Structure formats: C-alpha cells, structure tokens
Amino acid sequence: MFDKKKLETIKTEKEQWDCGPVEKACAKFPERKTTFTTISGEEVERLYTPLEVADFDYDTKLGFPGEYPFTRGVQPTMYRGRFWTMRQYAGFGTARETNERYRYLLEQGQTGLSVAFDLPTQSGYDSDHA
C-alpha cells in the first residue's frame, strides 16, 4: 500500500524522533505508566505511522463508507446527506404514557428513540425474576 522507499524514510525518522524529542520529553516528564492499554487490554503504542499498516489490505480491512466491513460508517456519503441519529432516552409511567411521549418526541423532530426499560431489564436481568 505504501512506497517501500518512503517506509524506510519514515522508519529512520521515527528512530530519530524516539532518540531525540521523545527521550528529552521523557527525561523531563516521565510517562505515567510503562504500558498504556485500551479498555479491552490491547496495548496502545505512543505513535502509529504507515509502518504499522505497510501490509494493510485496504479493501478487506477498511473498505468504503456504506460497504462491508462498515468501519467507515453505514452511509455511503457519511453524514453529508443524512444526519446521524440523535437518540432521546425516554420512557416513564405506563405503556400508554410512554407511547404518547415517543410520539410527541417524533413529532418534534426526534430522529431516533432509545427506550428506557425498567432497571432490572436495563441491567441485563429478567425483570420477572429479579
């Protein structure tokens, strides 16, 4: 996906960056942790460059907006033609009152609804056995 010569240049520049500005910054303000991770436990590097995706298959791993694997959104034009759904979290009282509230929100221009279930259901429990 990338020019091999350019990748070599980036590799050299990154090494210089690590030994220069990064080393100086860390001497003055050491990093808070030795390893940073995502909430899923995946390690997060300090910097990502084209070196990490040199063999990246654009078509199967990223693709185009509106097409599988949908990593760039479900709309082909992204949100230029259609706004993302703004969801109002709602639900209270009886089923009839909740239905009236949903209808009111939709009449006022709400583009999506998120249903407020009872607390046991919302927490993943069977409300009949909680």
CSV table of N, CA and C in Angstrom, one decimal:
chain,number,residue,atom,x,y,z
A,1,MET,N,0.8,-1.2,0.0
A,1,MET,CA,0.0,0.0,0.0
A,1,MET,C,0.9,1.3,0.0
A,2,PHE,N,2.1,1.2,0.6
A,2,PHE,CA,2.9,2.3,0.6
A,2,PHE,C,4.2,2.1,-0.1
A,3,ASP,N,4.8,3.1,-0.6
A,3,ASP,CA,6.1,3.0,-1.3
A,3,ASP,C,7.2,2.6,-0.3
A,4,LYS,N,8.0,1.5,-0.7
A,4,LYS,CA,9.0,1.0,0.2
A,4,LYS,C,10.0,2.0,0.6
A,5,LYS,N,10.4,2.8,-0.3
A,5,LYS,CA,11.4,3.9,0.0
A,5,LYS,C,10.9,4.8,1.0
A,6,LYS,N,9.6,5.2,0.9
A,6,LYS,CA,9.0,6.1,1.8
A,6,LYS,C,8.9,5.5,3.2
A,7,LEU,N,8.6,4.2,3.3
A,7,LEU,CA,8.6,3.5,4.5
A,7,LEU,C,9.9,3.5,5.2
A,8,GLU,N,11.0,3.3,4.5
A,8,GLU,CA,12.3,3.3,5.1
A,8,GLU,C,12.6,4.7,5.6
A,9,THR,N,12.2,5.7,4.9
A,9,THR,CA,12.4,7.1,5.4
A,9,THR,C,11.7,7.3,6.7
A,10,ILE,N,10.4,6.9,6.7
A,10,ILE,CA,9.6,7.0,7.9
A,10,ILE,C,10.2,6.3,9.1
A,11,LYS,N,10.8,5.1,8.8
A,11,LYS,CA,11.4,4.3,9.9
A,11,LYS,C,12.6,5.0,10.5
A,12,THR,N,13.4,5.6,9.6
A,12,THR,CA,14.6,6.3,10.1
A,12,THR,C,14.2,7.6,10.9
A,13,GLU,N,13.2,8.3,10.4
A,13,GLU,CA,12.7,9.5,11.0
A,13,GLU,C,12.1,9.2,12.4
A,14,LYS,N,11.4,8.0,12.5
A,14,LYS,CA,10.8,7.6,13.8
A,14,LYS,C,11.9,7.3,14.8
A,15,GLU,N,12.9,6.6,14.3
A,15,GLU,CA,14.0,6.3,15.2
A,15,GLU,C,14.7,7.6,15.8
A,16,GLN,N,14.9,8.5,14.9
A,16,GLN,CA,15.4,9.8,15.3
A,16,GLN,C,14.5,10.6,16.3
A,17,TRP,N,13.2,10.5,16.0
A,17,TRP,CA,12.2,11.1,16.9
A,17,TRP,C,12.3,10.4,18.3
A,18,ASP,N,12.3,9.1,18.3
A,18,ASP,CA,12.4,8.4,19.6
A,18,ASP,C,13.6,8.7,20.4
A,19,CYS,N,14.8,8.9,19.7
A,19,CYS,CA,16.1,9.2,20.4
A,19,CYS,C,16.2,10.7,20.6
A,20,GLY,N,15.4,11.5,20.0
A,20,GLY,CA,15.5,13.0,20.2
A,20,GLY,C,14.4,13.5,21.1
A,21,PRO,N,13.4,14.1,20.4
A,21,PRO,CA,12.3,14.7,21.2
A,21,PRO,C,11.6,13.8,22.2
A,22,VAL,N,11.4,12.6,21.9
A,22,VAL,CA,10.7,11.7,22.9
A,22,VAL,C,11.6,11.5,24.1
A,23,GLU,N,12.9,11.2,23.9
A,23,GLU,CA,13.8,10.9,25.0
A,23,GLU,C,13.9,12.1,25.9
A,24,LYS,N,14.0,13.3,25.3
A,24,LYS,CA,14.1,14.6,26.1
A,24,LYS,C,12.9,14.8,26.9
A,25,ALA,N,11.7,14.6,26.2
A,25,ALA,CA,10.4,14.8,26.9
A,25,ALA,C,10.3,13.9,28.1
A,26,CYS,N,10.7,12.6,27.9
A,26,CYS,CA,10.5,11.6,28.9
A,26,CYS,C,11.5,11.8,30.1
A,27,ALA,N,12.6,12.4,29.8
A,27,ALA,CA,13.6,12.8,30.9
A,27,ALA,C,13.0,13.9,31.8
A,28,LYS,N,12.3,14.8,31.2
A,28,LYS,CA,11.7,15.9,31.9
A,28,LYS,C,10.4,15.5,32.6
A,29,PHE,N,9.6,14.8,31.8
A,29,PHE,CA,8.2,14.4,32.3
A,29,PHE,C,8.1,12.9,32.0
A,30,PRO,N,8.5,12.0,32.9
A,30,PRO,CA,8.4,10.6,32.6
A,30,PRO,C,6.9,10.2,32.3
A,31,GLU,N,6.7,9.2,31.5
A,31,GLU,CA,5.4,8.8,31.2
A,31,GLU,C,4.8,8.2,32.4
A,32,ARG,N,3.5,8.3,32.6
A,32,ARG,CA,2.8,7.9,33.8
A,32,ARG,C,2.8,6.4,34.0
A,33,LYS,N,2.8,5.6,32.9
A,33,LYS,CA,2.8,4.2,33.0
A,33,LYS,C,3.8,3.6,32.0
A,34,THR,N,4.3,2.4,32.2
A,34,THR,CA,5.2,1.8,31.2
A,34,THR,C,4.4,1.3,30.0
A,35,THR,N,3.2,0.9,30.2
A,35,THR,CA,2.3,0.4,29.2
A,35,THR,C,1.0,1.0,29.2
A,36,PHE,N,0.4,1.5,28.1
A,36,PHE,CA,-0.9,2.0,28.0
A,36,PHE,C,-1.8,1.0,27.2
A,37,THR,N,-3.0,0.8,27.7
A,37,THR,CA,-3.8,-0.2,27.1
A,37,THR,C,-5.2,0.4,26.9
A,38,THR,N,-6.0,-0.3,26.0
A,38,THR,CA,-7.4,0.1,25.8
A,38,THR,C,-8.2,-0.6,26.9
A,39,ILE,N,-9.4,-0.3,27.0
A,39,ILE,CA,-10.3,-1.0,28.0
A,39,ILE,C,-10.4,-2.5,27.7
A,40,SER,N,-10.0,-2.9,26.5
A,40,SER,CA,-10.0,-4.3,26.1
A,40,SER,C,-8.7,-5.0,26.4
A,41,GLY,N,-7.7,-4.2,26.9
A,41,GLY,CA,-6.4,-4.8,27.2
A,41,GLY,C,-5.4,-4.8,26.1
A,42,GLU,N,-5.8,-4.1,25.0
A,42,GLU,CA,-4.9,-4.0,23.8
A,42,GLU,C,-3.9,-2.9,24.1
A,43,GLU,N,-2.6,-3.2,23.9
A,43,GLU,CA,-1.6,-2.2,24.1
A,43,GLU,C,-1.7,-1.1,23.1
A,44,VAL,N,-1.5,0.1,23.6
A,44,VAL,CA,-1.5,1.3,22.7
A,44,VAL,C,-0.1,1.9,22.6
A,45,GLU,N,0.4,1.9,21.4
A,45,GLU,CA,1.7,2.5,21.2
A,45,GLU,C,1.7,4.0,21.3
A,46,ARG,N,2.8,4.6,21.5
A,46,ARG,CA,2.9,6.1,21.6
A,46,ARG,C,2.6,6.7,20.3
A,47,LEU,N,3.0,6.1,19.2
A,47,LEU,CA,2.7,6.7,17.8
A,47,LEU,C,2.5,5.6,16.8
A,48,TYR,N,1.6,5.8,15.9
A,48,TYR,CA,1.3,4.9,14.8
A,48,TYR,C,1.7,5.6,13.5
A,49,THR,N,2.4,4.9,12.6
A,49,THR,CA,2.7,5.5,11.3
A,49,THR,C,2.4,4.5,10.3
A,50,PRO,N,2.6,4.8,9.0
A,50,PRO,CA,2.3,3.9,7.9
A,50,PRO,C,3.1,2.6,8.1
A,51,LEU,N,4.2,2.5,8.9
A,51,LEU,CA,4.9,1.3,9.2
A,51,LEU,C,4.0,0.2,9.7
A,52,GLU,N,3.1,0.6,10.6
A,52,GLU,CA,2.2,-0.4,11.2
A,52,GLU,C,1.2,-1.0,10.3
A,53,VAL,N,1.0,-0.3,9.2
A,53,VAL,CA,0.0,-0.8,8.2
A,53,VAL,C,0.5,-1.0,6.8
A,54,ALA,N,1.8,-1.3,6.8
A,54,ALA,CA,2.5,-1.4,5.5
A,54,ALA,C,1.9,-2.5,4.6
A,55,ASP,N,1.4,-3.6,5.3
A,55,ASP,CA,0.8,-4.7,4.6
A,55,ASP,C,-0.7,-4.7,4.7
A,56,PHE,N,-1.3,-3.6,5.0
A,56,PHE,CA,-2.7,-3.4,5.3
A,56,PHE,C,-3.5,-3.6,4.0
A,57,ASP,N,-4.5,-4.5,4.0
A,57,ASP,CA,-5.4,-4.7,2.9
A,57,ASP,C,-6.6,-3.8,3.0
A,58,TYR,N,-6.5,-2.7,2.3
A,58,TYR,CA,-7.5,-1.6,2.3
A,58,TYR,C,-8.9,-2.1,2.0
A,59,ASP,N,-9.0,-2.9,1.0
A,59,ASP,CA,-10.3,-3.4,0.6
A,59,ASP,C,-11.0,-4.3,1.6
A,60,THR,N,-10.3,-5.2,2.2
A,60,THR,CA,-11.0,-6.2,3.1
A,60,THR,C,-11.0,-5.7,4.6
A,61,LYS,N,-10.0,-4.8,4.9
A,61,LYS,CA,-10.0,-4.4,6.3
A,61,LYS,C,-10.6,-3.0,6.6
A,62,LEU,N,-10.7,-2.2,5.6
A,62,LEU,CA,-11.3,-0.8,5.8
A,62,LEU,C,-12.4,-0.6,4.9
A,63,GLY,N,-12.2,-0.7,3.6
A,63,GLY,CA,-13.3,-0.6,2.6
A,63,GLY,C,-13.8,0.9,2.5
A,64,PHE,N,-14.9,1.0,1.9
A,64,PHE,CA,-15.5,2.3,1.6
A,64,PHE,C,-16.7,2.5,2.5
A,65,PRO,N,-17.1,3.8,2.7
A,65,PRO,CA,-18.3,4.1,3.5
A,65,PRO,C,-19.5,3.4,2.9
A,66,GLY,N,-20.3,2.8,3.8
A,66,GLY,CA,-21.6,2.2,3.3
A,66,GLY,C,-21.4,0.8,2.8
A,67,GLU,N,-20.2,0.3,2.8
A,67,GLU,CA,-20.0,-1.1,2.4
A,67,GLU,C,-19.2,-1.9,3.4
A,68,TYR,N,-19.4,-3.2,3.3
A,68,TYR,CA,-18.7,-4.1,4.3
A,68,TYR,C,-17.2,-3.8,4.3
A,69,PRO,N,-16.5,-3.8,5.4
A,69,PRO,CA,-17.0,-4.2,6.7
A,69,PRO,C,-17.5,-3.0,7.6
A,70,PHE,N,-18.0,-1.9,7.0
A,70,PHE,CA,-18.6,-0.8,7.6
A,70,PHE,C,-17.8,-0.1,8.7
A,71,THR,N,-16.5,-0.2,8.6
A,71,THR,CA,-15.6,0.5,9.5
A,71,THR,C,-15.6,2.0,9.3
A,72,ARG,N,-16.2,2.5,8.2
A,72,ARG,CA,-16.2,3.9,7.9
A,72,ARG,C,-17.7,4.4,7.9
A,73,GLY,N,-18.5,3.7,8.5
A,73,GLY,CA,-19.9,4.1,8.6
A,73,GLY,C,-20.9,3.4,7.7
A,74,VAL,N,-22.1,3.4,8.0
A,74,VAL,CA,-23.1,2.7,7.2
A,74,VAL,C,-23.7,3.5,6.0
A,75,GLN,N,-23.4,4.8,6.0
A,75,GLN,CA,-23.9,5.7,4.9
A,75,GLN,C,-22.8,5.9,3.9
A,76,PRO,N,-23.1,5.7,2.6
A,76,PRO,CA,-22.0,5.9,1.6
A,76,PRO,C,-21.5,7.3,1.5
A,77,THR,N,-22.4,8.3,1.8
A,77,THR,CA,-21.9,9.7,1.8
A,77,THR,C,-21.6,10.2,3.2
A,78,MET,N,-21.4,9.2,4.1
A,78,MET,CA,-21.2,9.5,5.5
A,78,MET,C,-22.4,10.3,6.0
A,79,TYR,N,-22.2,11.5,6.6
A,79,TYR,CA,-23.3,12.2,7.1
A,79,TYR,C,-23.5,13.5,6.3
A,80,ARG,N,-23.1,13.6,5.1
A,80,ARG,CA,-23.3,14.8,4.3
A,80,ARG,C,-24.8,14.9,3.8
A,81,GLY,N,-25.4,13.8,3.6
A,81,GLY,CA,-26.8,13.8,3.1
A,81,GLY,C,-27.8,13.5,4.2
A,82,ARG,N,-27.4,12.9,5.2
A,82,ARG,CA,-28.3,12.4,6.3
A,82,ARG,C,-27.6,12.5,7.6
A,83,PHE,N,-28.2,13.3,8.6
A,83,PHE,CA,-27.5,13.4,9.9
A,83,PHE,C,-27.5,12.0,10.6
A,84,TRP,N,-26.6,11.9,11.5
A,84,TRP,CA,-26.6,10.7,12.3
A,84,TRP,C,-27.8,10.7,13.2
A,85,THR,N,-28.3,9.6,13.7
A,85,THR,CA,-29.5,9.5,14.5
A,85,THR,C,-29.2,10.1,15.9
A,86,MET,N,-30.0,11.1,16.3
A,86,MET,CA,-29.9,11.7,17.6
A,86,MET,C,-30.9,11.0,18.4
A,87,ARG,N,-30.5,10.2,19.4
A,87,ARG,CA,-31.5,9.4,20.2
A,87,ARG,C,-31.8,10.1,21.5
A,88,GLN,N,-33.1,10.3,21.8
A,88,GLN,CA,-33.6,10.8,23.0
A,88,GLN,C,-33.9,9.6,23.9
A,89,TYR,N,-33.3,9.5,25.1
A,89,TYR,CA,-33.5,8.4,26.0
A,89,TYR,C,-34.8,8.8,26.8
A,90,ALA,N,-35.8,7.9,26.6
A,90,ALA,CA,-37.1,8.3,27.2
A,90,ALA,C,-37.9,7.0,27.6
A,91,GLY,N,-38.8,7.2,28.5
A,91,GLY,CA,-39.7,6.1,28.9
A,91,GLY,C,-40.0,6.3,30.4
A,92,PHE,N,-41.3,6.3,30.7
A,92,PHE,CA,-41.7,6.5,32.1
A,92,PHE,C,-43.2,6.2,32.2
A,93,GLY,N,-43.6,6.0,33.4
A,93,GLY,CA,-45.1,5.8,33.6
A,93,GLY,C,-45.6,4.5,33.0
A,94,THR,N,-46.8,4.6,32.5
A,94,THR,CA,-47.5,3.5,31.9
A,94,THR,C,-47.0,3.3,30.4
A,95,ALA,N,-47.4,2.2,29.9
A,95,ALA,CA,-47.1,1.9,28.4
A,95,ALA,C,-47.7,3.0,27.6
A,96,ARG,N,-49.0,3.4,27.9
A,96,ARG,CA,-49.7,4.4,27.2
A,96,ARG,C,-49.0,5.8,27.2
A,97,GLU,N,-48.5,6.1,28.5
A,97,GLU,CA,-47.8,7.4,28.6
A,97,GLU,C,-46.5,7.4,27.9
A,98,THR,N,-45.8,6.3,27.9
A,98,THR,CA,-44.6,6.2,27.2
A,98,THR,C,-44.8,6.3,25.7
A,99,ASN,N,-45.8,5.7,25.2
A,99,ASN,CA,-46.1,5.7,23.8
A,99,ASN,C,-46.4,7.2,23.4
A,100,GLU,N,-47.2,7.9,24.2
A,100,GLU,CA,-47.5,9.3,23.9
A,100,GLU,C,-46.3,10.1,23.9
A,101,ARG,N,-45.4,9.8,24.8
A,101,ARG,CA,-44.1,10.6,24.9
A,101,ARG,C,-43.3,10.4,23.6
A,102,TYR,N,-43.2,9.1,23.2
A,102,TYR,CA,-42.4,8.8,22.0
A,102,TYR,C,-43.0,9.5,20.8
A,103,ARG,N,-44.3,9.4,20.7
A,103,ARG,CA,-45.0,10.1,19.5
A,103,ARG,C,-44.7,11.6,19.5
A,104,TYR,N,-44.8,12.2,20.7
A,104,TYR,CA,-44.5,13.6,20.9
A,104,TYR,C,-43.1,13.9,20.4
A,105,LEU,N,-42.1,13.2,20.9
A,105,LEU,CA,-40.7,13.4,20.5
A,105,LEU,C,-40.5,13.3,19.0
A,106,LEU,N,-41.1,12.3,18.4
A,106,LEU,CA,-41.0,12.1,16.9
A,106,LEU,C,-41.6,13.3,16.2
A,107,GLU,N,-42.8,13.8,16.7
A,107,GLU,CA,-43.4,15.0,16.1
A,107,GLU,C,-42.6,16.2,16.2
A,108,GLN,N,-41.7,16.3,17.2
A,108,GLN,CA,-40.9,17.4,17.5
A,108,GLN,C,-39.6,17.3,16.7
A,109,GLY,N,-39.4,16.3,15.9
A,109,GLY,CA,-38.2,16.1,15.1
A,109,GLY,C,-37.2,15.2,15.5
A,110,GLN,N,-37.5,14.5,16.6
A,110,GLN,CA,-36.5,13.5,17.1
A,110,GLN,C,-36.3,12.4,16.0
A,111,THR,N,-35.0,12.0,15.7
A,111,THR,CA,-34.8,11.1,14.7
A,111,THR,C,-34.6,9.7,15.1
A,112,GLY,N,-34.6,9.4,16.4
A,112,GLY,CA,-34.5,8.1,16.9
A,112,GLY,C,-34.8,8.1,18.4
A,113,LEU,N,-35.2,6.9,18.9
A,113,LEU,CA,-35.5,6.8,20.3
A,113,LEU,C,-34.7,5.7,21.0
A,114,SER,N,-34.3,5.9,22.2
A,114,SER,CA,-33.7,4.9,23.0
A,114,SER,C,-34.7,4.6,24.1
A,115,VAL,N,-35.1,3.4,24.3
A,115,VAL,CA,-36.1,3.0,25.2
A,115,VAL,C,-35.5,2.9,26.6
A,116,ALA,N,-36.1,3.5,27.6
A,116,ALA,CA,-35.7,3.4,29.0
A,116,ALA,C,-36.6,2.3,29.6
A,117,PHE,N,-35.9,1.1,29.7
A,117,PHE,CA,-36.6,0.0,30.3
A,117,PHE,C,-36.5,0.1,31.9
A,118,ASP,N,-37.2,-0.8,32.5
A,118,ASP,CA,-37.1,-0.9,34.0
A,118,ASP,C,-35.7,-1.3,34.3
A,119,LEU,N,-35.3,-0.9,35.6
A,119,LEU,CA,-33.9,-1.1,36.0
A,119,LEU,C,-33.4,-2.5,35.9
A,120,PRO,N,-34.1,-3.6,36.3
A,120,PRO,CA,-33.6,-4.9,36.1
A,120,PRO,C,-33.3,-5.3,34.7
A,121,THR,N,-34.2,-4.9,33.8
A,121,THR,CA,-34.0,-5.2,32.4
A,121,THR,C,-32.8,-4.5,31.8
A,122,GLN,N,-32.8,-3.2,32.2
A,122,GLN,CA,-31.7,-2.3,31.8
A,122,GLN,C,-30.3,-2.9,32.3
A,123,SER,N,-30.3,-3.6,33.4
A,123,SER,CA,-29.1,-4.1,34.0
A,123,SER,C,-28.8,-5.5,33.5
A,124,GLY,N,-29.7,-6.1,32.6
A,124,GLY,CA,-29.4,-7.4,32.0
A,124,GLY,C,-30.1,-8.5,32.7
A,125,TYR,N,-31.0,-8.2,33.6
A,125,TYR,CA,-31.7,-9.3,34.4
A,125,TYR,C,-33.1,-9.5,33.8
A,126,ASP,N,-33.6,-10.6,34.0
A,126,ASP,CA,-35.0,-10.9,33.7
A,126,ASP,C,-35.9,-10.2,34.7
A,127,SER,N,-36.6,-9.2,34.4
A,127,SER,CA,-37.4,-8.4,35.4
A,127,SER,C,-38.4,-9.2,36.1
A,128,ASP,N,-38.8,-10.4,35.5
A,128,ASP,CA,-39.8,-11.2,36.2
A,128,ASP,C,-39.2,-12.0,37.3
A,129,HIS,N,-37.8,-12.1,37.3
A,129,HIS,CA,-37.1,-12.9,38.3
A,129,HIS,C,-36.1,-12.2,39.1
A,130,ALA,N,-36.1,-10.8,39.0
A,130,ALA,CA,-35.1,-10.0,39.7
A,130,ALA,C,-35.5,-9.8,41.1
